[in-house]
mmCIF file of C-alpha atoms and ligand atoms in Angstrom:
data_model
loop_
_atom_site.group_PDB
_atom_site.id
_atom_site.type_symbol
_atom_site.label_atom_id
_atom_site.label_comp_id
_atom_site.label_asym_id
_atom_site.label_seq_id
_atom_site.Cartn_x
_atom_site.Cartn_y
_atom_site.Cartn_z
ATOM 1 C CA MET A 195 76.255 110.558 122.777
ATOM 2 C CA ALA A 196 72.740 109.237 121.275
ATOM 3 C CA TYR A 197 72.061 112.790 120.582
ATOM 4 C CA VAL A 198 74.875 113.188 118.514
ATOM 5 C CA TRP A 199 74.194 109.741 116.563
ATOM 6 C CA ARG A 200 71.249 110.700 115.599
ATOM 7 C CA ILE A 201 71.717 114.333 114.114
ATOM 8 C CA ARG A 202 74.639 112.329 112.087
ATOM 9 C CA LYS A 203 72.153 109.838 111.379
ATOM 10 C CA LYS A 204 69.863 112.897 110.017
ATOM 11 C CA ARG A 205 72.142 113.961 107.927
ATOM 12 C CA ALA A 206 72.997 110.662 106.091
ATOM 13 C CA LYS A 207 69.840 110.301 105.139
ATOM 14 C CA ARG A 208 69.748 113.259 103.514
ATOM 15 C CA LEU A 209 72.786 112.625 101.706
ATOM 16 C CA LEU A 210 71.806 109.025 100.562
ATOM 17 C CA ASN A 211 68.643 110.634 99.122
ATOM 18 C CA GLU A 212 70.491 113.538 97.018
ATOM 19 C CA ILE A 213 72.560 110.467 95.622
ATOM 20 C CA LEU A 214 69.960 108.339 95.084
ATOM 21 C CA GLU A 215 68.738 111.370 93.423
ATOM 22 C CA THR A 216 71.866 112.113 91.110
ATOM 23 C CA GLY A 217 72.938 108.470 90.958
ATOM 24 C CA TYR A 218 76.148 109.416 91.414
ATOM 25 C CA PHE A 219 79.015 109.927 94.849
ATOM 26 C CA VAL A 220 82.784 110.772 95.165
ATOM 27 C CA ASN A 221 84.228 108.645 97.487
ATOM 28 C CA CYS A 222 87.074 108.641 99.607
ATOM 29 C CA ASN A 223 89.641 108.714 97.179
ATOM 30 C CA PHE A 224 87.860 111.509 95.290
ATOM 31 C CA HIS A 225 87.100 109.470 92.080
ATOM 32 C CA PRO A 226 83.343 109.907 90.744
ATOM 33 C CA VAL A 227 81.363 106.334 90.988
ATOM 34 C CA ARG A 228 77.866 105.439 90.085
ATOM 35 C CA LEU A 229 75.998 104.473 92.680
ATOM 36 C CA THR A 230 74.193 100.023 92.126
ATOM 37 C CA GLU A 231 73.524 99.432 95.751
ATOM 38 C CA TYR A 232 72.761 100.868 99.009
ATOM 39 C CA GLY A 233 72.036 99.734 102.485
ATOM 40 C CA TRP A 234 70.408 101.585 105.651
ATOM 41 C CA ASN A 235 69.014 99.694 108.045
ATOM 42 C CA LYS A 236 70.265 99.447 112.061
ATOM 43 C CA TRP A 237 74.389 98.690 111.131
ATOM 44 C CA ASP A 238 74.243 99.499 107.546
ATOM 45 C CA HIS A 239 74.729 103.285 105.957
ATOM 46 C CA ASP A 240 76.958 102.653 103.273
ATOM 47 C CA VAL A 241 76.348 103.412 99.478
ATOM 48 C CA ASP A 242 77.846 100.957 96.614
ATOM 49 C CA GLY A 243 78.827 101.332 93.171
ATOM 50 C CA ILE A 244 81.249 101.530 90.585
ATOM 51 C CA ALA A 245 84.264 103.656 89.992
ATOM 52 C CA LEU A 246 83.841 105.369 86.883
ATOM 53 C CA THR A 247 88.021 105.870 86.338
ATOM 54 C CA ASN A 248 88.963 102.267 87.116
ATOM 55 C CA GLY A 249 85.865 100.425 87.240
ATOM 56 C CA GLY A 250 86.438 99.440 90.850
ATOM 57 C CA LYS A 251 83.850 98.580 93.070
ATOM 58 C CA CYS A 252 83.439 100.820 96.336
ATOM 59 C CA SER A 253 81.349 101.663 98.779
ATOM 60 C CA CYS A 254 81.051 104.231 101.073
ATOM 61 C CA CYS A 255 79.520 104.799 104.793
ATOM 62 C CA LEU A 256 77.241 107.692 104.511
ATOM 63 C CA VAL A 257 78.255 108.397 108.232
ATOM 64 C CA ASN A 258 81.896 107.997 108.544
ATOM 65 C CA CYS A 259 82.583 108.831 104.785
ATOM 66 C CA VAL A 260 80.171 111.318 104.034
ATOM 67 C CA PRO A 261 80.796 110.980 100.388
ATOM 68 C CA GLU A 262 79.565 113.336 98.243
ATOM 69 C CA PRO A 263 76.960 113.648 95.763
ATOM 70 C CA ILE A 264 77.338 114.373 92.243
ATOM 71 C CA THR A 265 75.679 114.862 89.240
ATOM 72 C CA GLU A 266 75.964 112.355 86.361
ATOM 73 C CA ARG A 267 77.563 115.436 84.463
ATOM 74 C CA VAL A 268 80.265 116.107 86.864
ATOM 75 C CA ALA A 269 80.701 112.528 87.117
ATOM 76 C CA MET A 270 82.008 112.216 83.580
ATOM 77 C CA GLU A 271 84.083 115.504 83.694
ATOM 78 C CA MET A 272 85.974 114.002 86.907
ATOM 79 C CA ALA A 273 86.821 110.034 85.263
ATOM 80 C CA TYR A 274 87.635 112.289 82.392
ATOM 81 C CA VAL A 275 90.091 114.637 84.226
ATOM 82 C CA TRP A 276 91.443 110.941 85.794
ATOM 83 C CA HIS A 277 91.707 109.607 82.909
ATOM 84 C CA THR A 278 93.942 112.844 81.379
ATOM 85 C CA GLU A 279 95.740 113.286 84.485
ATOM 86 C CA GLY A 280 95.204 110.872 87.074
ATOM 87 C CA ASP A 281 94.674 110.554 90.076
ATOM 88 C CA LYS A 282 96.589 113.976 91.362
ATOM 89 C CA GLY A 283 94.697 115.630 88.953
ATOM 90 C CA LEU A 284 91.356 114.733 90.681
ATOM 91 C CA ALA A 285 93.039 115.469 93.615
ATOM 92 C CA VAL A 286 93.642 118.873 92.777
ATOM 93 C CA ARG A 287 90.697 119.912 91.263
ATOM 94 C CA TYR A 288 88.164 117.716 93.471
ATOM 95 C CA GLY A 289 89.315 117.196 96.640
ATOM 96 C CA GLY A 290 91.344 120.808 97.582
ATOM 97 C CA TYR A 291 94.767 119.690 97.244
ATOM 98 C CA THR A 292 97.037 122.120 96.271
ATOM 99 C CA PRO A 293 99.584 120.033 93.975
ATOM 100 C CA GLU A 294 102.518 120.073 96.553
ATOM 101 C CA ALA A 295 100.602 118.820 99.291
ATOM 102 C CA TYR A 296 99.141 116.169 96.684
ATOM 103 C CA ASP A 297 102.820 115.046 96.315
ATOM 104 C CA GLU A 298 103.757 115.017 99.856
ATOM 105 C CA PHE A 299 100.515 113.399 100.626
ATOM 106 C CA GLN A 300 102.084 110.371 98.061
ATOM 107 C CA ARG A 301 105.758 110.440 99.662
ATOM 108 C CA MET A 302 103.881 109.486 103.405
ATOM 109 C CA TRP A 303 102.204 106.913 101.913
ATOM 110 C CA ARG A 304 103.915 105.131 99.923
HETATM 111 ZN ZN1 ZN B 1625 85.024 105.953 101.347
#
């Protein structure tokens, strides 16, 4: 267990370094987020930021959510997709959903 945790933490640290470098990441809702803060200590392995889509604040855990680092250019592209196509556009283009799977997902969670 401790061994697995060490590996996950190592991966999370690498991820944090990448996100610090680009300044942007994708959160669990497939929204592009501009990094504003991060935590790296015993209990806190989070990246916090502002979504470029709806301007909402969000926070993702580097170990559990494994947010994807993206460049500013991709972040801007994703924001544009959201403004023209909404959540579904992002989920289909960047989240690996098919349009049908996304509609199904929506039905289940509404
Ligand atoms: Zn998350």
